[in-house]
Short mmCIF file of C-alpha atoms and ligand atoms in Angstrom, two decimals:
data_model
loop_
_atom_site.label_atom_id
_atom_site.label_comp_id
_atom_site.label_asym_id
_atom_site.label_seq_id
_atom_site.Cartn_x
_atom_site.Cartn_y
_atom_site.Cartn_z
CA MET B 1 0.35 0.05 -0.11
CA ASN B 2 1.23 3.15 -0.68
CA PHE B 3 1.66 6.78 1.48
CA LEU B 4 -1.94 8.15 -0.08
CA GLU B 5 -3.98 4.72 0.43
CA GLU B 6 -2.42 4.52 3.72
CA ARG B 7 -4.07 8.51 4.38
CA ILE B 8 -6.58 7.57 2.78
CA LEU B 9 -7.44 4.68 4.96
CA LYS B 10 -6.62 6.52 7.80
CA ASP B 11 -8.47 9.63 7.30
CA GLY B 12 -10.74 9.19 4.53
CA ILE B 13 -14.60 8.87 5.34
CA VAL B 14 -17.36 6.97 2.66
CA LYS B 15 -20.12 8.79 2.47
CA PRO B 16 -23.51 7.16 0.39
CA GLY B 17 -23.69 8.23 -3.57
CA ASN B 18 -20.23 7.10 -4.04
CA VAL B 19 -18.73 9.89 -2.57
CA LEU B 20 -15.03 10.07 -0.48
CA LYS B 21 -14.81 12.50 1.58
CA VAL B 22 -10.64 13.76 1.83
CA ASP B 23 -11.47 17.11 3.80
CA SER B 24 -9.33 16.76 6.76
CA PHE B 25 -6.24 16.35 4.47
CA LEU B 26 -6.43 17.01 0.42
CA ASN B 27 -9.53 19.49 -0.40
CA HIS B 28 -10.27 21.31 2.91
CA GLN B 29 -8.30 21.14 5.38
CA MET B 30 -4.59 20.23 3.72
CA ASP B 31 -1.60 18.36 4.69
CA VAL B 32 1.21 20.61 3.48
CA GLU B 33 4.11 17.69 3.47
CA LEU B 34 1.33 14.76 2.06
CA ILE B 35 0.81 17.29 -0.98
CA ASP B 36 4.74 17.87 -1.51
CA GLU B 37 4.84 14.16 -1.54
CA ILE B 38 2.09 13.72 -3.96
CA GLY B 39 4.43 16.63 -6.05
CA ARG B 40 7.32 14.65 -5.79
CA GLU B 41 5.42 11.06 -6.92
CA PHE B 42 4.46 12.63 -10.01
CA HIS B 43 7.48 14.11 -10.92
CA ARG B 44 8.42 10.76 -10.30
CA ARG B 45 6.20 9.21 -12.75
CA PHE B 46 6.52 11.99 -15.14
CA LYS B 47 9.59 13.29 -15.66
CA HIS B 48 10.73 11.74 -18.73
CA LYS B 49 8.49 14.06 -20.73
CA ASN B 50 9.25 17.38 -21.18
CA ILE B 51 6.12 19.34 -19.40
CA THR B 52 6.05 22.90 -19.63
CA LYS B 53 3.22 23.89 -17.93
CA VAL B 54 0.79 21.99 -15.46
CA LEU B 55 -2.80 22.66 -15.89
CA THR B 56 -5.70 22.13 -13.05
CA ILE B 57 -9.12 23.33 -12.13
CA GLU B 58 -10.62 25.33 -9.30
CA ALA B 59 -10.79 25.11 -6.91
CA SER B 60 -8.85 21.59 -5.19
CA GLY B 61 -6.71 20.88 -7.67
CA ILE B 62 -4.40 24.05 -7.29
CA GLY B 63 -2.47 23.37 -4.09
CA ILE B 64 -2.33 19.83 -5.30
CA ALA B 65 -0.78 21.63 -9.12
CA CYS B 66 1.40 23.70 -7.57
CA ALA B 67 3.29 21.38 -5.70
CA VAL B 68 3.53 19.40 -9.15
CA ALA B 69 4.44 22.35 -10.66
CA ARG B 70 7.64 22.82 -8.45
CA CYS B 71 8.30 19.78 -8.93
CA PHE B 72 9.03 20.45 -12.48
CA GLY B 73 9.88 23.72 -12.35
CA VAL B 74 7.28 25.09 -14.92
CA PRO B 75 4.57 27.16 -14.04
CA MET B 76 0.96 26.09 -13.00
CA VAL B 77 -2.27 27.74 -14.66
CA PHE B 78 -6.18 26.93 -13.23
CA ALA B 79 -9.15 26.46 -15.25
CA LYS B 80 -11.44 29.42 -14.01
CA LYS B 81 -14.73 28.88 -13.30
CA SER B 82 -17.08 31.60 -14.61
CA LYS B 83 -20.82 31.97 -14.40
CA SER B 84 -20.88 34.43 -17.08
CA ILE B 85 -22.53 33.74 -20.25
CA ASN B 86 -20.55 36.26 -22.10
CA ILE B 87 -17.33 34.73 -22.81
CA ASP B 88 -14.73 37.68 -24.42
CA GLY B 89 -12.70 35.74 -27.84
CA ASP B 90 -9.87 35.77 -25.11
CA VAL B 91 -10.30 32.51 -23.60
CA TYR B 92 -10.54 29.54 -24.19
CA VAL B 93 -13.77 27.94 -23.00
CA ALA B 94 -15.38 24.36 -22.06
CA GLN B 95 -18.58 23.34 -20.29
CA VAL B 96 -18.29 20.89 -17.16
CA GLU B 97 -20.98 18.98 -15.26
CA SER B 98 -19.99 19.08 -11.32
CA PHE B 99 -19.74 15.72 -9.22
CA THR B 100 -20.31 17.04 -6.06
CA HIS B 101 -23.10 19.79 -7.29
CA LYS B 102 -24.51 18.05 -10.46
CA THR B 103 -24.47 22.10 -12.03
CA GLN B 104 -22.93 22.76 -15.23
CA ASN B 105 -19.79 25.54 -15.45
CA ASN B 106 -17.99 27.17 -17.99
CA VAL B 107 -14.37 26.77 -17.18
CA ILE B 108 -12.21 29.37 -18.88
CA VAL B 109 -8.47 29.99 -19.58
CA SER B 110 -7.18 33.22 -20.85
CA LYS B 111 -5.33 32.28 -24.38
CA ARG B 112 -2.23 34.44 -23.07
CA PHE B 113 -1.49 31.21 -20.53
CA LEU B 114 -1.95 28.30 -23.05
CA GLY B 115 -0.22 27.60 -26.91
CA PRO B 116 0.94 25.71 -29.68
CA ASP B 117 4.61 25.25 -28.22
CA ASP B 118 2.93 24.09 -24.18
CA HIS B 119 3.74 20.40 -23.39
CA LEU B 120 0.58 19.84 -20.55
CA LEU B 121 0.84 17.94 -17.32
CA ILE B 122 -2.95 17.77 -16.41
CA ILE B 123 -3.44 17.55 -12.80
CA ASP B 124 -6.41 17.04 -10.01
CA ASP B 125 -7.90 15.49 -6.80
CA PHE B 126 -9.92 13.12 -8.23
CA LEU B 127 -11.61 11.36 -10.98
CA ALA B 128 -15.08 10.18 -11.02
CA ASN B 129 -16.90 10.63 -14.75
CA GLY B 130 -14.13 12.28 -16.07
CA CYS B 131 -16.06 15.38 -16.77
CA ALA B 132 -13.54 17.66 -15.64
CA LEU B 133 -10.76 16.23 -17.19
CA GLN B 134 -12.57 15.98 -20.39
CA GLY B 135 -13.51 20.03 -19.92
CA LEU B 136 -9.10 20.85 -19.50
CA ILE B 137 -8.47 17.99 -22.90
CA SER B 138 -10.41 19.88 -24.42
CA ILE B 139 -9.24 23.17 -23.70
CA SER B 140 -5.75 22.09 -24.61
CA GLU B 141 -6.46 20.95 -27.49
CA ASN B 142 -8.00 24.51 -28.73
CA ALA B 143 -4.72 25.92 -27.27
CA GLY B 144 -3.06 23.19 -29.72
CA ALA B 145 -1.02 22.50 -26.60
CA THR B 146 0.26 19.01 -26.65
CA VAL B 147 -1.44 16.84 -23.42
CA GLU B 148 1.60 14.96 -22.39
CA GLY B 149 -0.48 13.15 -19.30
CA LEU B 150 -3.09 13.47 -16.70
CA GLY B 151 -2.07 13.13 -13.15
CA ILE B 152 -5.21 11.93 -10.38
CA VAL B 153 -4.65 11.80 -6.53
CA ILE B 154 -7.93 9.63 -6.19
CA GLU B 155 -9.59 7.98 -8.87
CA LYS B 156 -12.89 6.11 -8.30
CA GLY B 157 -11.75 3.06 -10.79
CA PHE B 158 -15.52 1.87 -10.39
CA GLN B 159 -16.81 5.29 -12.67
CA ILE B 160 -16.35 5.32 -16.25
CA GLY B 161 -13.64 8.46 -16.29
CA GLY B 162 -10.57 6.29 -16.26
CA ARG B 163 -11.54 4.17 -18.68
CA VAL B 164 -12.98 6.63 -21.21
CA ILE B 165 -9.73 8.96 -20.89
CA ARG B 166 -7.04 5.98 -21.38
CA ASN B 167 -9.41 4.46 -24.26
CA LEU B 168 -8.85 7.95 -25.68
CA GLY B 169 -5.25 6.88 -25.46
CA TYR B 170 -4.13 9.36 -22.87
CA HIS B 171 -1.50 8.38 -20.28
CA LEU B 172 -3.07 8.57 -16.56
CA GLU B 173 -2.11 7.74 -13.55
CA SER B 174 -3.61 7.64 -10.42
CA LEU B 175 -2.05 7.52 -7.11
CA ALA B 176 -4.65 5.90 -5.19
CA ILE B 177 -7.62 4.04 -7.47
CA ILE B 178 -10.21 2.87 -5.47
CA GLU B 179 -11.90 -0.60 -6.64
CA SER B 180 -15.11 -0.17 -4.60
CA MET B 181 -16.85 1.47 -2.26
CA ASP B 182 -19.62 0.81 0.14
CA GLY B 183 -21.47 4.11 1.99
CA GLU B 184 -23.35 1.72 4.03
CA ASN B 185 -20.66 0.59 6.36
CA GLY B 186 -17.79 3.22 5.34
CA THR B 187 -15.41 0.82 3.82
CA LEU B 188 -13.42 1.12 0.62
CA THR B 189 -11.30 -1.43 -1.62
CA PHE B 190 -8.07 0.29 -3.55
CA ALA B 191 -6.98 -1.34 -7.20
CA PRO B 192 -3.60 -3.51 -7.03
CA GLN B 193 -0.79 -1.00 -8.50
CA ASN B 194 2.42 -1.84 -10.32
CA ASN B 195 3.79 1.56 -9.61
P1 5GP Z 1 -15.82 14.31 -13.06
O1 5GP Z 1 -15.58 15.20 -13.75
O2 5GP Z 1 -14.56 13.16 -12.99
O3 5GP Z 1 -17.05 13.43 -12.71
O4 5GP Z 1 -15.86 14.38 -11.05
C1 5GP Z 1 -14.25 14.90 -10.80
C2 5GP Z 1 -14.54 15.95 -10.27
O5 5GP Z 1 -15.74 15.59 -9.44
C3 5GP Z 1 -13.38 16.32 -9.40
O6 5GP Z 1 -12.75 17.79 -9.47
C4 5GP Z 1 -13.84 16.29 -7.82
O7 5GP Z 1 -13.46 18.13 -7.70
C5 5GP Z 1 -15.20 16.28 -7.54
N1 5GP Z 1 -15.43 14.77 -7.12
C6 5GP Z 1 -16.04 13.67 -7.96
N2 5GP Z 1 -15.67 12.42 -6.80
C7 5GP Z 1 -15.61 12.85 -5.65
C8 5GP Z 1 -15.48 12.18 -4.31
O8 5GP Z 1 -15.95 11.05 -4.36
N3 5GP Z 1 -14.89 12.99 -3.58
C9 5GP Z 1 -15.29 14.14 -3.41
N4 5GP Z 1 -14.46 14.94 -2.32
N5 5GP Z 1 -14.45 15.15 -4.75
C10 5GP Z 1 -15.21 14.28 -5.65
#
């Protein structure tokens, strides 16, 4: 079991509705030592790629993506959620359905910060149905950038996102893959990993 799986078992809370709460260490209160370790682990897995920028989505991806970007020595860009329907031509835009809130958000990135010379590592905290990642991939493609890989902290392997993204041919690495989750008695199991 790796450092993250151990922490999930210790402090994660399985909720009904296939939701895992990790707000005591990952996405509300943040254990910055753990976040740094996550950054180093993604660097280890993607260091052979020529990454020029790390891309994520607000809000909970930001802290993690910063730790990753520091390891690569590159900038981090985050897609902003925008309520505005009057989006000007200076931004790339994608529609993303929120897994937790079931709402549609426009997410935007300024054209000043992504372009055809960029080789991106896309980072997020969770992967469920893959809407957030698909939105970030779409923004990257619109910018003409190359998606070198995607790094997820916790993939819920029983939901379709991971399969969809891997079937599209992307290199996706998840530090913990949850195989099953039982909201009734609060238990979970991990898929075996060979990393
Ligand atoms: P997707 O777009 O892949 O369906 O969902 C990914 C997004 O939904 C993540 O950015 C994350 O914020 C949120 N999310 C999905 N599943 C969970 C979960 O089990 N727990 C928490 N805390 N957030 C989740």
